[in-house]
Amino acid sequence: MGKGPQLATGEDARVQEKLRTSGEIPGHIAVIMDGNGRWAKKRGLPRTAGHSEGVESVRDTVEACGQLGVRYLTLYAFSTENWKRPKEEVSLLMRLLLKALRDETDRLHTNNVRIQAIGDIDALPRELQNELLEGIQRTKDNTGLTLILALSYSGRWDLTHAMRRIAREVVEHGLTEDHITEEMISSHISTAGIPDPDLLIRTSGEFRISNFLLWQLAYTEIYITPRFWPGFRRDELYEAIRDYQKRERRFGMVSEQLHGSQTEVGAGRFMKSLTGQ
Ligand code: IPE
Ligand code: IPE
Ligand code: MG
Protein backbone atom coordinates (compact mmCIF):
# COMPACT_ATOMS: atom_id res chain seq x y z
CA MET A 1 0.00 0.00 0.00
CA GLY A 2 1.31 3.45 -0.91
CA LYS A 3 2.08 5.70 2.01
CA GLY A 4 1.20 9.33 2.32
CA PRO A 5 -1.17 11.66 4.07
CA GLN A 6 -4.80 11.10 3.27
CA LEU A 7 -5.52 13.90 0.82
CA ALA A 8 -7.77 16.83 1.62
CA THR A 9 -11.04 16.90 -0.29
CA GLY A 10 -13.56 19.45 -1.56
CA GLU A 11 -13.39 22.98 -0.22
CA ASP A 12 -10.57 22.04 2.17
CA ALA A 13 -8.37 20.91 -0.73
CA ARG A 14 -9.04 24.23 -2.48
CA VAL A 15 -8.12 26.22 0.63
CA GLN A 16 -4.89 24.23 1.00
CA GLU A 17 -3.98 24.74 -2.64
CA LYS A 18 -4.54 28.47 -2.26
CA LEU A 19 -2.26 28.54 0.80
CA ARG A 20 0.47 26.74 -1.11
CA THR A 21 0.33 29.17 -4.00
CA SER A 22 -0.08 32.38 -1.97
CA GLY A 23 3.26 32.04 -0.18
CA GLU A 24 5.66 29.80 1.64
CA ILE A 25 4.35 27.02 3.84
CA PRO A 26 6.38 27.14 7.08
CA GLY A 27 8.80 24.22 7.18
CA HIS A 28 8.60 23.88 10.95
CA ILE A 29 5.58 24.80 13.06
CA ALA A 30 5.72 24.63 16.86
CA VAL A 31 2.61 24.80 19.01
CA ILE A 32 2.02 25.63 22.68
CA MET A 33 -1.27 23.80 23.10
CA ASP A 34 -2.80 25.77 25.96
CA GLY A 35 -6.25 26.36 27.43
CA ASN A 36 -7.67 22.86 27.85
CA GLY A 37 -8.81 23.53 31.41
CA ARG A 38 -10.44 26.86 30.61
CA TRP A 39 -12.20 25.39 27.59
CA ALA A 40 -13.76 22.76 29.86
CA LYS A 41 -14.56 25.19 32.67
CA LYS A 42 -16.45 27.44 30.29
CA ARG A 43 -18.68 24.48 29.48
CA GLY A 44 -19.11 23.39 33.10
CA LEU A 45 -17.01 20.29 32.44
CA PRO A 46 -14.05 18.85 34.36
CA ARG A 47 -10.56 19.85 33.10
CA THR A 48 -10.12 16.28 31.89
CA ALA A 49 -12.81 16.86 29.25
CA GLY A 50 -10.67 19.66 27.85
CA HIS A 51 -7.62 17.41 27.67
CA SER A 52 -9.65 14.73 25.82
CA GLU A 53 -11.02 17.20 23.32
CA GLY A 54 -7.50 18.56 22.89
CA VAL A 55 -6.52 15.18 21.40
CA GLU A 56 -9.04 15.84 18.58
CA SER A 57 -7.30 19.15 17.89
CA VAL A 58 -3.97 17.33 17.69
CA ARG A 59 -5.42 14.82 15.23
CA ASP A 60 -6.81 17.52 12.94
CA THR A 61 -3.68 19.71 13.11
CA VAL A 62 -1.31 16.82 12.39
CA GLU A 63 -3.41 15.71 9.43
CA ALA A 64 -3.66 19.19 7.94
CA CYS A 65 0.10 19.82 8.39
CA GLY A 66 0.89 16.55 6.64
CA GLN A 67 -1.41 17.43 3.74
CA LEU A 68 0.06 20.92 3.39
CA GLY A 69 3.61 19.62 3.23
CA VAL A 70 4.83 21.05 6.56
CA ARG A 71 8.08 19.19 7.30
CA TYR A 72 8.16 19.43 11.12
CA LEU A 73 5.45 19.94 13.72
CA THR A 74 6.54 20.25 17.36
CA LEU A 75 3.78 19.99 19.95
CA TYR A 76 4.31 21.11 23.54
CA ALA A 77 2.26 18.47 25.31
CA PHE A 78 3.68 18.43 28.84
CA SER A 79 6.22 20.75 30.41
CA THR A 80 8.76 20.16 33.17
CA GLU A 81 6.69 22.51 35.33
CA ASN A 82 3.46 20.60 34.61
CA TRP A 83 4.73 17.87 37.01
CA LYS A 84 3.83 20.34 39.78
CA ARG A 85 0.10 20.05 39.00
CA PRO A 86 -2.22 18.05 41.26
CA LYS A 87 -1.25 14.39 41.19
CA GLU A 88 -4.64 13.31 39.78
CA GLU A 89 -4.34 15.65 36.81
CA VAL A 90 -0.78 14.54 36.08
CA SER A 91 -1.75 10.90 36.16
CA LEU A 92 -4.77 11.52 33.97
CA LEU A 93 -2.63 13.36 31.44
CA MET A 94 -0.15 10.49 31.38
CA ARG A 95 -2.96 7.98 30.79
CA LEU A 96 -4.44 10.15 28.08
CA LEU A 97 -1.09 10.46 26.33
CA LEU A 98 -0.68 6.70 26.46
CA LYS A 99 -4.16 6.15 25.03
CA ALA A 100 -3.65 8.75 22.30
CA LEU A 101 -0.41 7.10 21.22
CA ARG A 102 -2.02 3.66 21.23
CA ASP A 103 -5.00 4.88 19.21
CA GLU A 104 -3.13 7.08 16.76
CA THR A 105 0.17 5.41 15.92
CA ASP A 106 -1.32 3.12 13.23
CA ARG A 107 -2.94 6.01 11.44
CA LEU A 108 0.18 8.18 11.74
CA HIS A 109 2.25 5.37 10.30
CA THR A 110 -0.12 4.91 7.35
CA ASN A 111 0.01 8.65 6.77
CA ASN A 112 3.80 8.48 6.50
CA VAL A 113 4.34 10.50 9.72
CA ARG A 114 7.62 10.06 11.57
CA ILE A 115 7.24 10.35 15.35
CA GLN A 116 10.00 11.82 17.50
CA ALA A 117 10.13 13.09 21.08
CA ILE A 118 12.10 15.69 22.99
CA GLY A 119 12.25 16.11 26.75
CA ASP A 120 13.11 14.10 29.83
CA ILE A 121 11.53 10.90 28.49
CA ASP A 122 12.97 8.84 31.38
CA ALA A 123 10.73 10.79 33.76
CA LEU A 124 7.55 9.48 32.07
CA PRO A 125 5.72 6.38 33.33
CA ARG A 126 7.37 3.23 32.02
CA GLU A 127 4.36 2.17 29.93
CA LEU A 128 4.24 5.54 28.18
CA GLN A 129 7.98 5.45 27.54
CA ASN A 130 7.64 2.03 25.92
CA GLU A 131 4.71 3.04 23.75
CA LEU A 132 6.54 6.17 22.67
CA LEU A 133 9.79 4.40 21.86
CA GLU A 134 7.89 1.74 19.94
CA GLY A 135 6.10 4.42 17.89
CA ILE A 136 9.38 6.22 17.21
CA GLN A 137 11.04 2.98 16.12
CA ARG A 138 8.12 1.90 13.97
CA THR A 139 7.83 5.20 12.10
CA LYS A 140 11.52 6.07 11.86
CA ASP A 141 11.78 5.49 8.11
CA ASN A 142 8.67 7.48 7.21
CA THR A 143 9.33 10.41 4.93
CA GLY A 144 6.30 12.66 5.46
CA LEU A 145 5.68 15.03 8.36
CA THR A 146 7.99 14.69 11.38
CA LEU A 147 5.86 15.00 14.50
CA ILE A 148 7.96 15.97 17.52
CA LEU A 149 6.26 15.52 20.87
CA ALA A 150 7.68 17.70 23.64
CA LEU A 151 7.08 15.68 26.78
CA SER A 152 8.42 16.54 30.20
CA TYR A 153 10.18 19.23 28.21
CA SER A 154 11.40 22.70 29.00
CA GLY A 155 13.81 25.01 27.24
CA ARG A 156 15.96 25.37 30.34
CA TRP A 157 16.07 21.60 30.79
CA ASP A 158 17.21 21.32 27.18
CA LEU A 159 19.96 23.92 27.55
CA THR A 160 21.13 22.51 30.89
CA HIS A 161 21.51 19.06 29.36
CA ALA A 162 23.27 20.43 26.32
CA MET A 163 25.75 22.27 28.56
CA ARG A 164 26.41 19.13 30.56
CA ARG A 165 27.12 17.14 27.40
CA ILE A 166 29.39 19.89 26.11
CA ALA A 167 31.26 20.03 29.44
CA ARG A 168 31.84 16.29 29.21
CA GLU A 169 33.25 16.64 25.70
CA VAL A 170 35.46 19.52 26.78
CA VAL A 171 37.00 17.29 29.44
CA GLU A 172 37.17 14.11 27.34
CA HIS A 173 38.46 15.66 24.12
CA GLY A 174 40.38 18.61 25.53
CA LEU A 175 38.27 21.16 23.66
CA THR A 176 39.06 24.85 23.97
CA GLU A 177 36.61 27.76 24.17
CA ASP A 178 36.87 28.30 20.40
CA HIS A 179 35.07 25.01 19.89
CA ILE A 180 31.95 26.42 21.54
CA THR A 181 30.04 27.96 18.65
CA GLU A 182 26.34 28.51 17.98
CA GLU A 183 26.40 25.53 15.62
CA MET A 184 27.98 23.38 18.30
CA ILE A 185 25.33 24.35 20.85
CA SER A 186 22.56 23.72 18.29
CA SER A 187 23.94 20.27 17.67
CA HIS A 188 23.87 19.40 21.38
CA ILE A 189 20.31 20.42 22.17
CA SER A 190 17.43 17.99 21.81
CA THR A 191 16.39 19.33 18.38
CA ALA A 192 19.84 18.69 16.83
CA GLY A 193 19.46 18.28 13.08
CA ILE A 194 15.99 19.84 13.05
CA PRO A 195 15.66 23.37 11.63
CA ASP A 196 14.45 26.05 14.05
CA PRO A 197 10.68 26.65 14.02
CA ASP A 198 9.48 29.15 11.43
CA LEU A 199 6.15 29.68 13.13
CA LEU A 200 5.10 29.38 16.78
CA ILE A 201 1.41 29.15 17.53
CA ARG A 202 0.13 29.67 21.06
CA THR A 203 -3.51 29.17 21.90
CA SER A 204 -5.56 30.60 24.79
CA GLY A 205 -4.32 34.16 24.35
CA GLU A 206 -1.32 34.01 26.69
CA PHE A 207 1.61 36.14 25.59
CA ARG A 208 4.41 33.99 26.95
CA ILE A 209 6.80 31.22 25.96
CA SER A 210 6.31 29.12 29.13
CA ASN A 211 9.80 27.64 28.96
CA PHE A 212 9.33 26.14 25.49
CA LEU A 213 12.12 26.09 22.86
CA LEU A 214 14.16 28.97 24.29
CA TRP A 215 17.19 28.64 22.02
CA GLN A 216 15.34 27.54 18.91
CA LEU A 217 12.74 30.34 18.87
CA ALA A 218 15.33 33.10 18.37
CA TYR A 219 13.85 34.20 15.01
CA THR A 220 10.54 32.36 14.95
CA GLU A 221 7.40 34.24 13.92
CA ILE A 222 4.80 34.16 16.70
CA TYR A 223 1.05 33.79 16.23
CA ILE A 224 -1.19 34.00 19.28
CA THR A 225 -4.87 33.17 19.15
CA PRO A 226 -7.43 33.64 21.92
CA ARG A 227 -8.98 30.28 21.01
CA PHE A 228 -8.46 27.53 23.56
CA TRP A 229 -6.61 24.46 22.31
CA PRO A 230 -9.64 22.10 22.29
CA GLY A 231 -11.39 24.61 20.00
CA PHE A 232 -8.41 24.80 17.63
CA ARG A 233 -8.97 23.16 14.27
CA ARG A 234 -7.38 23.40 10.83
CA ASP A 235 -9.23 26.63 9.92
CA GLU A 236 -7.21 28.45 12.59
CA LEU A 237 -4.02 26.72 11.44
CA TYR A 238 -4.69 28.08 7.95
CA GLU A 239 -5.25 31.54 9.45
CA ALA A 240 -1.91 31.34 11.27
CA ILE A 241 -0.14 30.36 8.04
CA ARG A 242 -1.86 33.18 6.12
CA ASP A 243 -0.67 35.59 8.79
CA TYR A 244 2.84 34.12 8.59
CA GLN A 245 2.90 34.59 4.83
CA LYS A 246 2.32 38.33 5.29
CA ARG A 247 5.31 38.78 7.57
CA GLU A 248 8.71 40.00 6.51
CA ARG A 249 11.42 38.00 8.26
CA ARG A 250 14.39 40.33 8.42
CA PHE A 251 16.71 38.41 10.75
CA GLY A 252 18.17 41.67 11.97
CA MET A 253 18.71 43.09 8.50
CA VAL A 254 16.81 45.83 6.66
CA SER A 255 14.10 45.28 4.14
CA GLU A 256 16.15 46.34 1.08
CA GLN A 257 18.76 43.71 1.77
CA LEU A 258 16.13 41.03 1.47
CA HIS A 259 14.57 42.28 -1.75
CA GLY A 260 17.34 44.34 -3.33
CA SER A 261 19.56 43.20 -6.18
CA GLN A 262 22.61 41.15 -5.24
CA THR A 263 24.69 42.90 -7.91
CA GLU A 264 27.24 45.56 -7.04
CA VAL A 265 25.04 48.20 -8.63
CA GLY A 266 22.24 47.10 -6.33
CA ALA A 267 24.55 47.06 -3.33
CA GLY A 268 25.86 50.52 -4.25
CA ARG A 269 22.36 51.87 -4.53
CA PHE A 270 21.54 50.32 -1.19
CA MET A 271 24.56 51.90 0.51
CA LYS A 272 23.57 55.23 -1.00
CA SER A 273 20.11 54.92 0.41
CA LEU A 274 21.65 54.28 3.84
CA THR A 275 24.20 57.08 3.78
CA GLY A 276 22.12 59.48 1.74
CA GLN A 277 25.13 60.13 -0.55
C1 IPE B 1 -2.82 22.77 28.18
O1 IPE B 1 -3.99 23.18 28.81
C2 IPE B 1 -2.45 21.34 28.49
C3 IPE B 1 -1.26 21.20 29.32
C4 IPE B 1 -0.52 22.16 29.76
C5 IPE B 1 -0.86 19.85 29.69
P1 IPE B 1 -4.02 23.56 30.35
O2 IPE B 1 -4.22 22.31 31.14
O3 IPE B 1 -2.84 24.36 30.71
O4 IPE B 1 -5.33 24.43 30.44
P2 IPE B 1 -5.47 25.89 31.08
O5 IPE B 1 -4.37 26.71 30.51
O6 IPE B 1 -5.35 25.72 32.56
O7 IPE B 1 -6.81 26.35 30.65
C1 IPE C 1 2.34 25.47 28.56
O1 IPE C 1 1.10 25.57 29.16
C2 IPE C 1 2.79 24.04 28.54
C3 IPE C 1 2.09 23.17 27.60
C4 IPE C 1 1.22 23.57 26.73
C5 IPE C 1 2.44 21.80 27.67
P1 IPE C 1 0.96 25.92 30.72
O2 IPE C 1 -0.49 25.98 31.03
O3 IPE C 1 1.77 24.95 31.52
O4 IPE C 1 1.66 27.33 30.80
P2 IPE C 1 1.49 28.52 31.84
O5 IPE C 1 1.60 27.93 33.22
O6 IPE C 1 0.16 29.13 31.61
O7 IPE C 1 2.59 29.46 31.51
MG1 MG D 1 -2.36 26.32 30.65
GROMACS .gro file of C-alpha atoms and ligand atoms in nm:
model
  306
    1MET     CA    1   0.000   0.000   0.000
    2GLY     CA    2   0.131   0.345  -0.091
    3LYS     CA    3   0.208   0.570   0.201
    4GLY     CA    4   0.120   0.933   0.232
    5PRO     CA    5  -0.117   1.166   0.407
    6GLN     CA    6  -0.480   1.110   0.327
    7LEU     CA    7  -0.552   1.390   0.082
    8ALA     CA    8  -0.777   1.683   0.162
    9THR     CA    9  -1.104   1.690  -0.029
   10GLY     CA   10  -1.356   1.945  -0.156
   11GLU     CA   11  -1.339   2.298  -0.022
   12ASP     CA   12  -1.057   2.204   0.217
   13ALA     CA   13  -0.837   2.091  -0.073
   14ARG     CA   14  -0.904   2.423  -0.248
   15VAL     CA   15  -0.812   2.622   0.063
   16GLN     CA   16  -0.489   2.423   0.100
   17GLU     CA   17  -0.398   2.474  -0.264
   18LYS     CA   18  -0.454   2.847  -0.226
   19LEU     CA   19  -0.226   2.854   0.080
   20ARG     CA   20   0.047   2.674  -0.111
   21THR     CA   21   0.033   2.917  -0.400
   22SER     CA   22  -0.008   3.238  -0.197
   23GLY     CA   23   0.326   3.204  -0.018
   24GLU     CA   24   0.566   2.980   0.164
   25ILE     CA   25   0.435   2.702   0.384
   26PRO     CA   26   0.638   2.714   0.708
   27GLY     CA   27   0.880   2.422   0.718
   28HIS     CA   28   0.860   2.388   1.095
   29ILE     CA   29   0.558   2.480   1.306
   30ALA     CA   30   0.572   2.463   1.686
   31VAL     CA   31   0.261   2.480   1.901
   32ILE     CA   32   0.202   2.563   2.268
   33MET     CA   33  -0.127   2.380   2.310
   34ASP     CA   34  -0.280   2.577   2.596
   35GLY     CA   35  -0.625   2.636   2.743
   36ASN     CA   36  -0.767   2.286   2.785
   37GLY     CA   37  -0.881   2.353   3.141
   38ARG     CA   38  -1.044   2.686   3.061
   39TRP     CA   39  -1.220   2.539   2.759
   40ALA     CA   40  -1.376   2.276   2.986
   41LYS     CA   41  -1.456   2.519   3.267
   42LYS     CA   42  -1.645   2.744   3.029
   43ARG     CA   43  -1.868   2.448   2.948
   44GLY     CA   44  -1.911   2.339   3.310
   45LEU     CA   45  -1.701   2.029   3.244
   46PRO     CA   46  -1.405   1.885   3.436
   47ARG     CA   47  -1.056   1.985   3.310
   48THR     CA   48  -1.012   1.628   3.189
   49ALA     CA   49  -1.281   1.686   2.925
   50GLY     CA   50  -1.067   1.966   2.785
   51HIS     CA   51  -0.762   1.741   2.767
   52SER     CA   52  -0.965   1.473   2.582
   53GLU     CA   53  -1.102   1.720   2.332
   54GLY     CA   54  -0.750   1.856   2.289
   55VAL     CA   55  -0.652   1.518   2.140
   56GLU     CA   56  -0.904   1.584   1.858
   57SER     CA   57  -0.730   1.915   1.789
   58VAL     CA   58  -0.397   1.733   1.769
   59ARG     CA   59  -0.542   1.482   1.523
   60ASP     CA   60  -0.681   1.752   1.294
   61THR     CA   61  -0.368   1.971   1.311
   62VAL     CA   62  -0.131   1.682   1.239
   63GLU     CA   63  -0.341   1.571   0.943
   64ALA     CA   64  -0.366   1.919   0.794
   65CYS     CA   65   0.010   1.982   0.839
   66GLY     CA   66   0.089   1.655   0.664
   67GLN     CA   67  -0.141   1.743   0.374
   68LEU     CA   68   0.006   2.092   0.339
   69GLY     CA   69   0.361   1.962   0.323
   70VAL     CA   70   0.483   2.105   0.656
   71ARG     CA   71   0.808   1.919   0.730
   72TYR     CA   72   0.816   1.943   1.112
   73LEU     CA   73   0.545   1.994   1.372
   74THR     CA   74   0.654   2.025   1.736
   75LEU     CA   75   0.378   1.999   1.995
   76TYR     CA   76   0.431   2.111   2.354
   77ALA     CA   77   0.226   1.847   2.531
   78PHE     CA   78   0.368   1.843   2.884
   79SER     CA   79   0.622   2.075   3.041
   80THR     CA   80   0.876   2.016   3.317
   81GLU     CA   81   0.669   2.251   3.533
   82ASN     CA   82   0.346   2.060   3.461
   83TRP     CA   83   0.473   1.787   3.701
   84LYS     CA   84   0.383   2.034   3.978
   85ARG     CA   85   0.010   2.005   3.900
   86PRO     CA   86  -0.222   1.805   4.126
   87LYS     CA   87  -0.125   1.439   4.119
   88GLU     CA   88  -0.464   1.331   3.978
   89GLU     CA   89  -0.434   1.565   3.681
   90VAL     CA   90  -0.078   1.454   3.608
   91SER     CA   91  -0.175   1.090   3.616
   92LEU     CA   92  -0.477   1.152   3.397
   93LEU     CA   93  -0.263   1.336   3.144
   94MET     CA   94  -0.015   1.049   3.138
   95ARG     CA   95  -0.296   0.798   3.079
   96LEU     CA   96  -0.444   1.015   2.808
   97LEU     CA   97  -0.109   1.046   2.633
   98LEU     CA   98  -0.068   0.670   2.646
   99LYS     CA   99  -0.416   0.615   2.503
  100ALA     CA  100  -0.365   0.875   2.230
  101LEU     CA  101  -0.041   0.710   2.122
  102ARG     CA  102  -0.202   0.366   2.123
  103ASP     CA  103  -0.500   0.488   1.921
  104GLU     CA  104  -0.313   0.708   1.676
  105THR     CA  105   0.017   0.541   1.592
  106ASP     CA  106  -0.132   0.312   1.323
  107ARG     CA  107  -0.294   0.601   1.144
  108LEU     CA  108   0.018   0.818   1.174
  109HIS     CA  109   0.225   0.537   1.030
  110THR     CA  110  -0.012   0.491   0.735
  111ASN     CA  111   0.001   0.865   0.677
  112ASN     CA  112   0.380   0.848   0.650
  113VAL     CA  113   0.434   1.050   0.972
  114ARG     CA  114   0.762   1.006   1.157
  115ILE     CA  115   0.724   1.035   1.535
  116GLN     CA  116   1.000   1.182   1.750
  117ALA     CA  117   1.013   1.309   2.108
  118ILE     CA  118   1.210   1.569   2.299
  119GLY     CA  119   1.225   1.611   2.675
  120ASP     CA  120   1.311   1.410   2.983
  121ILE     CA  121   1.153   1.090   2.849
  122ASP     CA  122   1.297   0.884   3.138
  123ALA     CA  123   1.073   1.079   3.376
  124LEU     CA  124   0.755   0.948   3.207
  125PRO     CA  125   0.572   0.638   3.333
  126ARG     CA  126   0.737   0.323   3.202
  127GLU     CA  127   0.436   0.217   2.993
  128LEU     CA  128   0.424   0.554   2.818
  129GLN     CA  129   0.798   0.545   2.754
  130ASN     CA  130   0.764   0.203   2.592
  131GLU     CA  131   0.471   0.304   2.375
  132LEU     CA  132   0.654   0.617   2.267
  133LEU     CA  133   0.979   0.440   2.186
  134GLU     CA  134   0.789   0.174   1.994
  135GLY     CA  135   0.610   0.442   1.789
  136ILE     CA  136   0.938   0.622   1.721
  137GLN     CA  137   1.104   0.298   1.612
  138ARG     CA  138   0.812   0.190   1.397
  139THR     CA  139   0.783   0.520   1.210
  140LYS     CA  140   1.152   0.607   1.186
  141ASP     CA  141   1.178   0.549   0.811
  142ASN     CA  142   0.867   0.748   0.721
  143THR     CA  143   0.933   1.041   0.493
  144GLY     CA  144   0.630   1.266   0.546
  145LEU     CA  145   0.568   1.503   0.836
  146THR     CA  146   0.799   1.469   1.138
  147LEU     CA  147   0.586   1.500   1.450
  148ILE     CA  148   0.796   1.597   1.752
  149LEU     CA  149   0.626   1.552   2.087
  150ALA     CA  150   0.768   1.770   2.364
  151LEU     CA  151   0.708   1.568   2.678
  152SER     CA  152   0.842   1.654   3.020
  153TYR     CA  153   1.018   1.923   2.821
  154SER     CA  154   1.140   2.270   2.900
  155GLY     CA  155   1.381   2.501   2.724
  156ARG     CA  156   1.596   2.537   3.034
  157TRP     CA  157   1.607   2.160   3.079
  158ASP     CA  158   1.721   2.132   2.718
  159LEU     CA  159   1.996   2.392   2.755
  160THR     CA  160   2.113   2.251   3.089
  161HIS     CA  161   2.151   1.906   2.936
  162ALA     CA  162   2.327   2.043   2.632
  163MET     CA  163   2.575   2.227   2.856
  164ARG     CA  164   2.641   1.913   3.056
  165ARG     CA  165   2.712   1.714   2.740
  166ILE     CA  166   2.939   1.989   2.611
  167ALA     CA  167   3.126   2.003   2.944
  168ARG     CA  168   3.184   1.629   2.921
  169GLU     CA  169   3.325   1.664   2.570
  170VAL     CA  170   3.546   1.952   2.678
  171VAL     CA  171   3.700   1.729   2.944
  172GLU     CA  172   3.717   1.411   2.734
  173HIS     CA  173   3.846   1.566   2.412
  174GLY     CA  174   4.038   1.861   2.553
  175LEU     CA  175   3.827   2.116   2.366
  176THR     CA  176   3.906   2.485   2.397
  177GLU     CA  177   3.661   2.776   2.417
  178ASP     CA  178   3.687   2.830   2.040
  179HIS     CA  179   3.507   2.501   1.989
  180ILE     CA  180   3.195   2.642   2.154
  181THR     CA  181   3.004   2.796   1.865
  182GLU     CA  182   2.634   2.851   1.798
  183GLU     CA  183   2.640   2.553   1.562
  184MET     CA  184   2.798   2.338   1.830
  185ILE     CA  185   2.533   2.435   2.085
  186SER     CA  186   2.256   2.372   1.829
  187SER     CA  187   2.394   2.027   1.767
  188HIS     CA  188   2.387   1.940   2.138
  189ILE     CA  189   2.031   2.042   2.217
  190SER     CA  190   1.743   1.799   2.181
  191THR     CA  191   1.639   1.933   1.838
  192ALA     CA  192   1.984   1.869   1.683
  193GLY     CA  193   1.946   1.828   1.308
  194ILE     CA  194   1.599   1.984   1.305
  195PRO     CA  195   1.566   2.337   1.163
  196ASP     CA  196   1.445   2.605   1.405
  197PRO     CA  197   1.068   2.665   1.402
  198ASP     CA  198   0.948   2.915   1.143
  199LEU     CA  199   0.615   2.968   1.313
  200LEU     CA  200   0.510   2.938   1.678
  201ILE     CA  201   0.141   2.915   1.753
  202ARG     CA  202   0.013   2.967   2.106
  203THR     CA  203  -0.351   2.917   2.190
  204SER     CA  204  -0.556   3.060   2.479
  205GLY     CA  205  -0.432   3.416   2.435
  206GLU     CA  206  -0.132   3.401   2.669
  207PHE     CA  207   0.161   3.614   2.559
  208ARG     CA  208   0.441   3.399   2.695
  209ILE     CA  209   0.680   3.122   2.596
  210SER     CA  210   0.631   2.912   2.913
  211ASN     CA  211   0.980   2.764   2.896
  212PHE     CA  212   0.933   2.614   2.549
  213LEU     CA  213   1.212   2.609   2.286
  214LEU     CA  214   1.416   2.897   2.429
  215TRP     CA  215   1.719   2.864   2.202
  216GLN     CA  216   1.534   2.754   1.891
  217LEU     CA  217   1.274   3.034   1.887
  218ALA     CA  218   1.533   3.310   1.837
  219TYR     CA  219   1.385   3.420   1.501
  220THR     CA  220   1.054   3.236   1.495
  221GLU     CA  221   0.740   3.424   1.392
  222ILE     CA  222   0.480   3.416   1.670
  223TYR     CA  223   0.105   3.379   1.623
  224ILE     CA  224  -0.119   3.400   1.928
  225THR     CA  225  -0.487   3.317   1.915
  226PRO     CA  226  -0.743   3.364   2.192
  227ARG     CA  227  -0.898   3.028   2.101
  228PHE     CA  228  -0.846   2.753   2.356
  229TRP     CA  229  -0.661   2.446   2.231
  230PRO     CA  230  -0.964   2.210   2.229
  231GLY     CA  231  -1.139   2.461   2.000
  232PHE     CA  232  -0.841   2.480   1.763
  233ARG     CA  233  -0.897   2.316   1.427
  234ARG     CA  234  -0.738   2.340   1.083
  235ASP     CA  235  -0.923   2.663   0.992
  236GLU     CA  236  -0.721   2.845   1.259
  237LEU     CA  237  -0.402   2.672   1.144
  238TYR     CA  238  -0.469   2.808   0.795
  239GLU     CA  239  -0.525   3.154   0.945
  240ALA     CA  240  -0.191   3.134   1.127
  241ILE     CA  241  -0.014   3.036   0.804
  242ARG     CA  242  -0.186   3.318   0.612
  243ASP     CA  243  -0.067   3.559   0.879
  244TYR     CA  244   0.284   3.412   0.859
  245GLN     CA  245   0.290   3.459   0.483
  246LYS     CA  246   0.232   3.833   0.529
  247ARG     CA  247   0.531   3.878   0.757
  248GLU     CA  248   0.871   4.000   0.651
  249ARG     CA  249   1.142   3.800   0.826
  250ARG     CA  250   1.439   4.033   0.842
  251PHE     CA  251   1.671   3.841   1.075
  252GLY     CA  252   1.817   4.167   1.197
  253MET     CA  253   1.871   4.309   0.850
  254VAL     CA  254   1.681   4.583   0.666
  255SER     CA  255   1.410   4.528   0.414
  256GLU     CA  256   1.615   4.634   0.108
  257GLN     CA  257   1.876   4.371   0.177
  258LEU     CA  258   1.613   4.103   0.147
  259HIS     CA  259   1.457   4.228  -0.175
  260GLY     CA  260   1.734   4.434  -0.333
  261SER     CA  261   1.956   4.320  -0.618
  262GLN     CA  262   2.261   4.115  -0.524
  263THR     CA  263   2.469   4.290  -0.791
  264GLU     CA  264   2.724   4.556  -0.704
  265VAL     CA  265   2.504   4.820  -0.863
  266GLY     CA  266   2.224   4.710  -0.633
  267ALA     CA  267   2.455   4.706  -0.333
  268GLY     CA  268   2.586   5.052  -0.425
  269ARG     CA  269   2.236   5.187  -0.453
  270PHE     CA  270   2.154   5.032  -0.119
  271MET     CA  271   2.456   5.190   0.051
  272LYS     CA  272   2.357   5.523  -0.100
  273SER     CA  273   2.011   5.492   0.041
  274LEU     CA  274   2.165   5.428   0.384
  275THR     CA  275   2.420   5.708   0.378
  276GLY     CA  276   2.212   5.948   0.174
  277GLN     CA  277   2.513   6.013  -0.055
  278IPE     C1  278  -0.282   2.277   2.818
  278IPE     O1  279  -0.399   2.318   2.881
  278IPE     C2  280  -0.245   2.134   2.849
  278IPE     C3  281  -0.126   2.120   2.932
  278IPE     C4  282  -0.052   2.216   2.976
  278IPE     C5  283  -0.086   1.985   2.969
  278IPE     P1  284  -0.402   2.356   3.035
  278IPE     O2  285  -0.422   2.231   3.114
  278IPE     O3  286  -0.284   2.436   3.071
  278IPE     O4  287  -0.533   2.443   3.044
  278IPE     P2  288  -0.547   2.589   3.108
  278IPE     O5  289  -0.437   2.671   3.051
  278IPE     O6  290  -0.535   2.572   3.256
  278IPE     O7  291  -0.681   2.635   3.065
  279IPE     C1  292   0.234   2.547   2.856
  279IPE     O1  293   0.110   2.557   2.916
  279IPE     C2  294   0.279   2.404   2.854
  279IPE     C3  295   0.209   2.317   2.760
  279IPE     C4  296   0.122   2.357   2.673
  279IPE     C5  297   0.244   2.180   2.767
  279IPE     P1  298   0.096   2.592   3.072
  279IPE     O2  299  -0.049   2.598   3.103
  279IPE     O3  300   0.177   2.495   3.152
  279IPE     O4  301   0.166   2.733   3.080
  279IPE     P2  302   0.149   2.852   3.184
  279IPE     O5  303   0.160   2.793   3.322
  279IPE     O6  304   0.016   2.913   3.161
  279IPE     O7  305   0.259   2.946   3.151
  280MG      MG  306  -0.236   2.632   3.065
   0.00000   0.00000   0.00000
